[in-house]
Short mmCIF file of C-alpha atoms in Angstrom, two decimals:
data_model
loop_
_atom_site.label_atom_id
_atom_site.label_comp_id
_atom_site.label_asym_id
_atom_site.label_seq_id
_atom_site.Cartn_x
_atom_site.Cartn_y
_atom_site.Cartn_z
CA MET A 1 0.08 0.04 -0.01
CA GLU A 2 1.19 3.54 -0.73
CA SER A 3 0.01 6.79 0.88
CA HIS A 4 0.15 10.15 -1.02
CA THR A 5 -0.89 13.69 0.05
CA ILE A 6 -2.70 15.66 -2.64
CA ASP A 7 -0.75 18.92 -2.72
CA LEU A 8 -3.66 21.08 -3.51
CA TYR A 9 -5.80 19.65 -0.64
CA PRO A 10 -3.32 18.62 2.15
CA THR A 11 -6.09 19.07 4.90
CA VAL A 12 -8.18 16.27 3.22
CA GLY A 13 -5.69 13.73 4.44
CA ASP A 14 -3.65 11.19 2.68
CA VAL A 15 -4.79 9.04 -0.25
CA HIS A 16 -4.01 5.40 0.41
CA ILE A 17 -3.78 3.16 -2.52
CA ALA A 18 -3.50 -0.63 -2.50
CA LEU A 19 -3.40 -3.42 -5.08
CA PHE A 20 -5.27 -6.70 -4.10
CA LYS A 21 -5.11 -9.86 -6.20
CA ASN A 22 -7.15 -13.14 -6.13
CA ILE A 23 -10.21 -11.46 -4.50
CA SER A 24 -12.84 -13.81 -3.14
CA ASN A 25 -15.52 -11.40 -2.06
CA ALA A 26 -15.96 -9.16 -5.25
CA ALA A 27 -19.80 -9.95 -5.49
CA ASP A 28 -20.26 -8.98 -1.71
CA LEU A 29 -18.30 -5.76 -2.17
CA ARG A 30 -20.20 -4.75 -5.23
CA GLN A 31 -23.52 -5.39 -3.48
CA ARG A 32 -22.33 -3.30 -0.53
CA LEU A 33 -21.40 -0.52 -3.01
CA ILE A 34 -24.85 -0.71 -4.80
CA GLU A 35 -26.49 -0.43 -1.30
CA GLN A 36 -24.29 2.57 -0.33
CA ASP A 37 -23.11 0.74 2.75
CA LYS A 38 -21.63 3.59 4.87
CA THR A 39 -19.13 1.08 6.39
CA LEU A 40 -17.47 0.65 2.93
CA GLN A 41 -15.86 4.01 2.61
CA CYS A 42 -13.41 3.44 -0.34
CA ALA A 43 -13.17 3.32 -4.00
CA LEU A 44 -12.92 -0.10 -5.65
CA VAL A 45 -11.40 -0.03 -9.23
CA ASP A 46 -10.83 -2.90 -11.69
CA ALA A 47 -7.00 -3.27 -11.70
CA SER A 48 -6.98 -4.08 -15.37
CA MET A 49 -8.05 -0.52 -16.02
CA VAL A 50 -5.47 1.34 -14.22
CA PHE A 51 -2.22 2.17 -16.11
CA ASN A 52 -0.14 2.98 -13.11
CA THR A 53 -0.23 4.79 -9.58
CA PHE A 54 -0.04 8.32 -11.38
CA HIS A 55 -3.25 7.37 -13.23
CA ALA A 56 -5.07 6.57 -9.94
CA LEU A 57 -3.84 9.86 -8.22
CA LEU A 58 -5.03 11.88 -11.16
CA ALA A 59 -8.51 10.39 -10.62
CA CYS A 60 -8.32 11.18 -6.84
CA THR A 61 -7.02 14.59 -7.30
CA ARG A 62 -9.91 15.58 -9.58
CA ALA A 63 -12.38 13.80 -7.25
CA VAL A 64 -11.12 15.61 -4.23
CA HIS A 65 -11.36 18.79 -6.27
CA ASP A 66 -14.86 18.22 -7.15
CA TRP A 67 -15.81 17.32 -3.56
CA GLN A 68 -14.13 20.46 -2.24
CA THR A 69 -15.97 22.64 -4.63
CA ASP A 70 -19.17 20.91 -4.13
CA GLN A 71 -19.34 19.67 -7.65
CA LEU A 72 -19.67 15.89 -7.15
CA LYS A 73 -21.63 14.21 -9.86
CA THR A 74 -22.02 10.94 -7.86
CA HIS A 75 -23.15 10.29 -4.29
CA ASN A 76 -19.77 10.63 -2.58
CA VAL A 77 -16.16 11.22 -3.17
CA HIS A 78 -15.16 7.61 -3.30
CA SER A 79 -17.61 6.73 -6.10
CA GLU A 80 -16.33 10.08 -7.77
CA ILE A 81 -12.82 8.65 -7.82
CA VAL A 82 -14.05 5.75 -9.95
CA PHE A 83 -16.11 8.04 -12.20
CA ASP A 84 -13.02 10.28 -12.68
CA PHE A 85 -11.08 7.52 -14.12
CA SER A 86 -13.18 7.71 -17.20
CA PRO A 87 -12.88 9.95 -20.15
CA ASN A 88 -16.65 10.19 -20.61
CA THR A 89 -19.39 11.63 -18.59
CA ASN A 90 -21.77 8.52 -18.67
CA ILE A 91 -21.78 7.38 -14.84
CA ALA A 92 -23.38 4.08 -15.39
CA GLN A 93 -20.96 3.14 -18.14
CA THR A 94 -17.90 4.43 -16.18
CA PHE A 95 -18.92 2.09 -13.18
CA ARG A 96 -19.34 -0.88 -15.63
CA ARG A 97 -15.93 -0.26 -17.25
CA PHE A 98 -13.82 0.97 -14.36
CA GLY A 99 -15.75 -0.34 -11.22
CA ILE A 100 -15.54 -3.80 -9.94
CA ASP A 101 -17.98 -6.62 -10.96
CA ASP A 102 -18.95 -10.01 -9.38
CA GLN A 103 -16.19 -11.80 -11.10
CA SER A 104 -13.36 -9.25 -10.40
CA GLN A 105 -10.16 -10.91 -9.05
CA HIS A 106 -7.71 -8.04 -9.14
CA ILE A 107 -8.67 -4.62 -7.64
CA ILE A 108 -7.22 -1.30 -6.70
CA VAL A 109 -8.50 0.02 -3.29
CA ILE A 110 -8.43 3.76 -2.72
CA LYS A 111 -9.19 5.27 0.62
CA LEU A 112 -9.17 8.95 1.57
CA GLY A 113 -8.05 10.15 5.03
CA GLY A 114 -6.96 8.41 8.26
CA SER A 115 -3.56 7.04 8.99
CA SER A 116 -1.63 4.45 6.81
CA SER A 117 -2.21 1.81 9.47
CA GLU A 118 -5.91 2.56 9.74
CA ALA A 119 -6.35 2.55 6.14
CA GLU A 120 -4.39 -0.86 5.75
CA SER A 121 -6.48 -2.42 8.67
CA PHE A 122 -9.70 -1.29 6.98
CA MET A 123 -8.64 -2.72 3.60
CA ARG A 124 -7.38 -5.96 5.07
CA ASP A 125 -10.80 -6.40 7.12
CA ASN A 126 -13.05 -5.74 4.02
CA ILE A 127 -11.06 -7.08 1.04
CA LYS A 128 -10.71 -10.91 0.96
CA GLY A 129 -7.54 -11.25 -1.13
CA GLU A 130 -3.83 -10.75 -1.09
CA MET A 131 -2.35 -7.29 -0.83
CA VAL A 132 0.64 -6.96 -3.20
CA PRO A 133 2.89 -4.12 -4.02
CA LEU A 134 1.58 -1.60 -6.49
CA GLU A 135 4.64 -2.31 -8.69
CA GLN A 136 2.95 -5.39 -9.81
CA LEU A 137 0.06 -3.58 -11.29
CA SER A 138 1.31 -3.72 -14.80
CA GLN A 139 0.91 -7.57 -14.47
CA PHE A 140 -2.96 -6.93 -14.43
CA ARG A 141 -3.24 -4.01 -16.77
CA ASP A 142 -5.43 -4.63 -19.92
CA MET A 143 -3.75 -2.55 -22.78
CA LYS A 144 -6.42 -3.68 -25.13
CA LYS A 145 -9.24 -2.12 -22.99
CA LEU A 146 -7.22 0.81 -22.08
CA ARG A 147 -6.60 1.54 -25.78
CA LYS A 148 -10.39 1.17 -26.65
CA TYR A 149 -11.78 3.28 -23.65
CA TYR A 150 -9.14 6.03 -23.95
CA GLN A 151 -9.04 5.84 -27.79
CA LEU A 152 -5.17 5.63 -27.68
CA GLY A 153 -4.80 4.28 -31.32
CA ASP A 154 -1.41 2.97 -32.36
CA GLN A 155 0.37 5.04 -29.81
CA ALA A 156 -0.68 2.61 -27.02
CA ASN A 157 2.18 0.35 -28.26
CA GLN A 158 4.67 3.01 -26.95
CA LEU A 159 4.25 2.75 -23.23
CA ASP A 160 5.99 6.10 -22.55
CA LYS A 161 3.29 7.93 -24.60
CA VAL A 162 0.29 6.21 -22.97
CA MET A 163 0.07 8.14 -19.59
CA PRO A 164 0.20 11.60 -21.31
CA LEU A 165 -2.64 10.48 -23.51
CA ILE A 166 -4.57 9.05 -20.56
CA SER A 167 -4.13 12.18 -18.70
CA GLY A 168 -5.36 14.44 -21.48
CA ALA A 169 -8.41 12.28 -21.93
CA MET A 170 -9.26 12.54 -18.29
CA ALA A 171 -8.59 16.28 -18.19
CA LEU A 172 -10.82 17.01 -21.33
CA LYS A 173 -13.67 15.14 -19.72
CA GLY A 174 -16.97 17.12 -20.14
CA LEU A 175 -15.36 19.78 -22.30
#
């Protein structure tokens, strides 16, 4: 698990990001999200749709900005994080593409605020799977889906050009 401070909003607290593999309770987690369970205060993202940690931090920064300026488009800041991964404004489509489903096996868990130890304890208590270093994220990334959803074209074959293209697509969302 990694913890980062969003420079523009340091008073919000750290952003805690963890990668879990071999999840066994995805259906239960998804149901809790649908029911808006207040005890599950985190964003759950399909790991195959996250290019790297910076990609996750971009979504977090935009979600926290929308939260702090009272411009949330979803019901809370954690669902806004999932929404802000997408380059389009269709909320339902975004949750289908970037959120977890009943068969998800590898997920990114993002929690705002609290200490690192509290966040890690929360994640381990709620996610039934193995927490692994974020450096392993590239093993789960699905470049075919990323190319399609971010419309990367042929440049997706050059990994050094992918993140700038994804960042641009996320920044231009809704314009």
